XYZ file of C-alpha atoms in Angstrom:
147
model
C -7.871 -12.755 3.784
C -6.708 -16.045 3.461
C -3.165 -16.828 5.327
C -1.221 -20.057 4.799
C 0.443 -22.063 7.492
C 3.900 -22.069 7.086
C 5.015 -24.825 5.079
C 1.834 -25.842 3.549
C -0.289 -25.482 0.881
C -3.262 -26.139 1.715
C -3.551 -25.429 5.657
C -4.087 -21.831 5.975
C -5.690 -19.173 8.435
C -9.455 -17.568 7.412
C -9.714 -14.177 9.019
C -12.347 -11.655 8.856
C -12.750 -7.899 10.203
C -14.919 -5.395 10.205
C -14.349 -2.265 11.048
C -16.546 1.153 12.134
C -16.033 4.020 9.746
C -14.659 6.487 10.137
C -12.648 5.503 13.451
C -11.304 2.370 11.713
C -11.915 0.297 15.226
C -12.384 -3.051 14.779
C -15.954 -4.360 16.180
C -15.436 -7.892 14.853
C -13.031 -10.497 14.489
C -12.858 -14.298 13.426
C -10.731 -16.469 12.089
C -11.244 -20.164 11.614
C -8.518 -22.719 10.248
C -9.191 -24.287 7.065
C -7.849 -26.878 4.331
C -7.542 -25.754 1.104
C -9.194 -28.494 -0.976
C -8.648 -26.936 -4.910
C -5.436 -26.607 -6.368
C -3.621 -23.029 -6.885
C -4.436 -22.184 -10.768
C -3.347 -18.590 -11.769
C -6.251 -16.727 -13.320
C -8.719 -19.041 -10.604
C -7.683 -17.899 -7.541
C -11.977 -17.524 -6.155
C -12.115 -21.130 -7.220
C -9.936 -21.862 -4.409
C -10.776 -19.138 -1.397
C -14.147 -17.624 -2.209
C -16.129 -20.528 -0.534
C -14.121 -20.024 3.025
C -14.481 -16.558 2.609
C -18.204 -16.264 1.790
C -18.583 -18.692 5.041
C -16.776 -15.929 7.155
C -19.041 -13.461 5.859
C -22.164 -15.533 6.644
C -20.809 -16.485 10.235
C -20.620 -13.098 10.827
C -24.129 -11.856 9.448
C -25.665 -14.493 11.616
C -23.820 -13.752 14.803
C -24.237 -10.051 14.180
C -26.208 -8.872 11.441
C -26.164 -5.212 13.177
C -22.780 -4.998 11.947
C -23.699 -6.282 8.161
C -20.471 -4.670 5.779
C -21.447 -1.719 3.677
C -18.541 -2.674 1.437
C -16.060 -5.519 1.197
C -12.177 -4.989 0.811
C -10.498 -8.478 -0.178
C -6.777 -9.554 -0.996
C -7.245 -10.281 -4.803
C -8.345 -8.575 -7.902
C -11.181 -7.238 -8.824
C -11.804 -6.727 -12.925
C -8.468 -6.026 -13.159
C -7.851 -9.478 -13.631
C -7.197 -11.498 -17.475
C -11.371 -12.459 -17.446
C -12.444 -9.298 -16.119
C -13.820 -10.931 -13.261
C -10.734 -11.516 -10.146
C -11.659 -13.209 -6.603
C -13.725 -9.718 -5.705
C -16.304 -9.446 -8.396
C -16.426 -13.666 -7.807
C -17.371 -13.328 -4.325
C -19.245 -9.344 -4.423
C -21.602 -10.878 -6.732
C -21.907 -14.154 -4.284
C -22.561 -12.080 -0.825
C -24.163 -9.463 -2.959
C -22.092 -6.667 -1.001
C -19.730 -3.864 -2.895
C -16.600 -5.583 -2.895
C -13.323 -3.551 -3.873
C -9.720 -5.891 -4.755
C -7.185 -4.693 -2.877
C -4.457 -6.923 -4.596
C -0.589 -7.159 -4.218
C 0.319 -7.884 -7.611
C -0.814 -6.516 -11.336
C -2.119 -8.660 -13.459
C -0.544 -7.325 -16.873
C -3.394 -7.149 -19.117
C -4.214 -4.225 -22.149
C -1.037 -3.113 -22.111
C -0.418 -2.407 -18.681
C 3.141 -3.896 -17.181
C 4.523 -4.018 -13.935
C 7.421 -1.294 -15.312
C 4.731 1.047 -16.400
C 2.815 1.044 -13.662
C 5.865 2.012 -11.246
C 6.456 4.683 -13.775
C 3.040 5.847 -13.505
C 2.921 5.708 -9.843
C 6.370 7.300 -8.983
C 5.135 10.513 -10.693
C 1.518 10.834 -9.709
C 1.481 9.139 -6.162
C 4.007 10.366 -4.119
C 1.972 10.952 -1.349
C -0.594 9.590 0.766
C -3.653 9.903 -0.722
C -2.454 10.180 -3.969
C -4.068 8.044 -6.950
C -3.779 7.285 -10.213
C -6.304 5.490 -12.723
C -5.226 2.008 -14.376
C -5.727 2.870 -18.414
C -5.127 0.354 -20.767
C -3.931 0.250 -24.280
C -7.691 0.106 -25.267
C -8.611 3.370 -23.248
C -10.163 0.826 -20.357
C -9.839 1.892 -16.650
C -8.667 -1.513 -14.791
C -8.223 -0.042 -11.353
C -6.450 2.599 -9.609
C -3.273 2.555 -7.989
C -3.703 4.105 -4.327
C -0.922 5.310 -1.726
């Protein structure tokens, strides 16, 4: 994940961590300060923190290629994205690990809106674990919402 400094837009926090299934402890950790050099274009978002965060993930596979990720859970979007291809399939095809977008906000794309998507999720995920498949107006499954 990429974390700004307060006040800025382009100093920010780089943090990586991976984690031991299925205990969840954490057996790495780094984070390294960085200045964001592109500028914030919606739609581009790997343009600007894919190269910081592919540079975490080889750091780490040098210092400790034992511990080489399985899989790759990033703040952005995956295909669910207006090209199909969000800030995970950008850098999972880069590192050439699975990588899954975990993202905070829909994009609204074939038919799916932010209204429908609480309606969907208020009656099929009311409990942890629940999930519901992303289906746009063309029949395509964008994602899945998780709880």
């Amino acid at each position: 994940d990429i974390s700004f400094v307060k006040g800025s837009a382009t100093d920010a926090c780089a943090g990586l961590v991976v984690c031991e299934l299925p205990s969840l402890r954490v057996v790495y950790a780094r984070c390294e300060r960085i200045s964001l050099r592109e500028p914030y274009i919606p739609g581009y978002l790997a343009f600007r923190e894919v190269p910081f965060l592919l540079q975490l993930l080889r750091v780490h596979n040098t210092e400790r290629p034992e511990l080489n990720p399985e899989l790759v859970l990033v703040d952005g979007n995956g295909i669910l994205h207006p090209h199909r291809f969000g800030l995970a399939c950008h850098l999972g095809v880069l590192c050439g690990t699975p990588t899954v977008g975990v993202a905070k906000s829909l994009h609204c794309v074939d038919g799916l809106t932010t209204r429908n998507m609480r309606e969907l999720t208020a009656q099929t995920c009311t409990r942890a674990g629940d999930s519901a498949l992303l289906v746009g107006d063309s029949g395509a499954v964008w994602g899945a919402a998780l709880r």
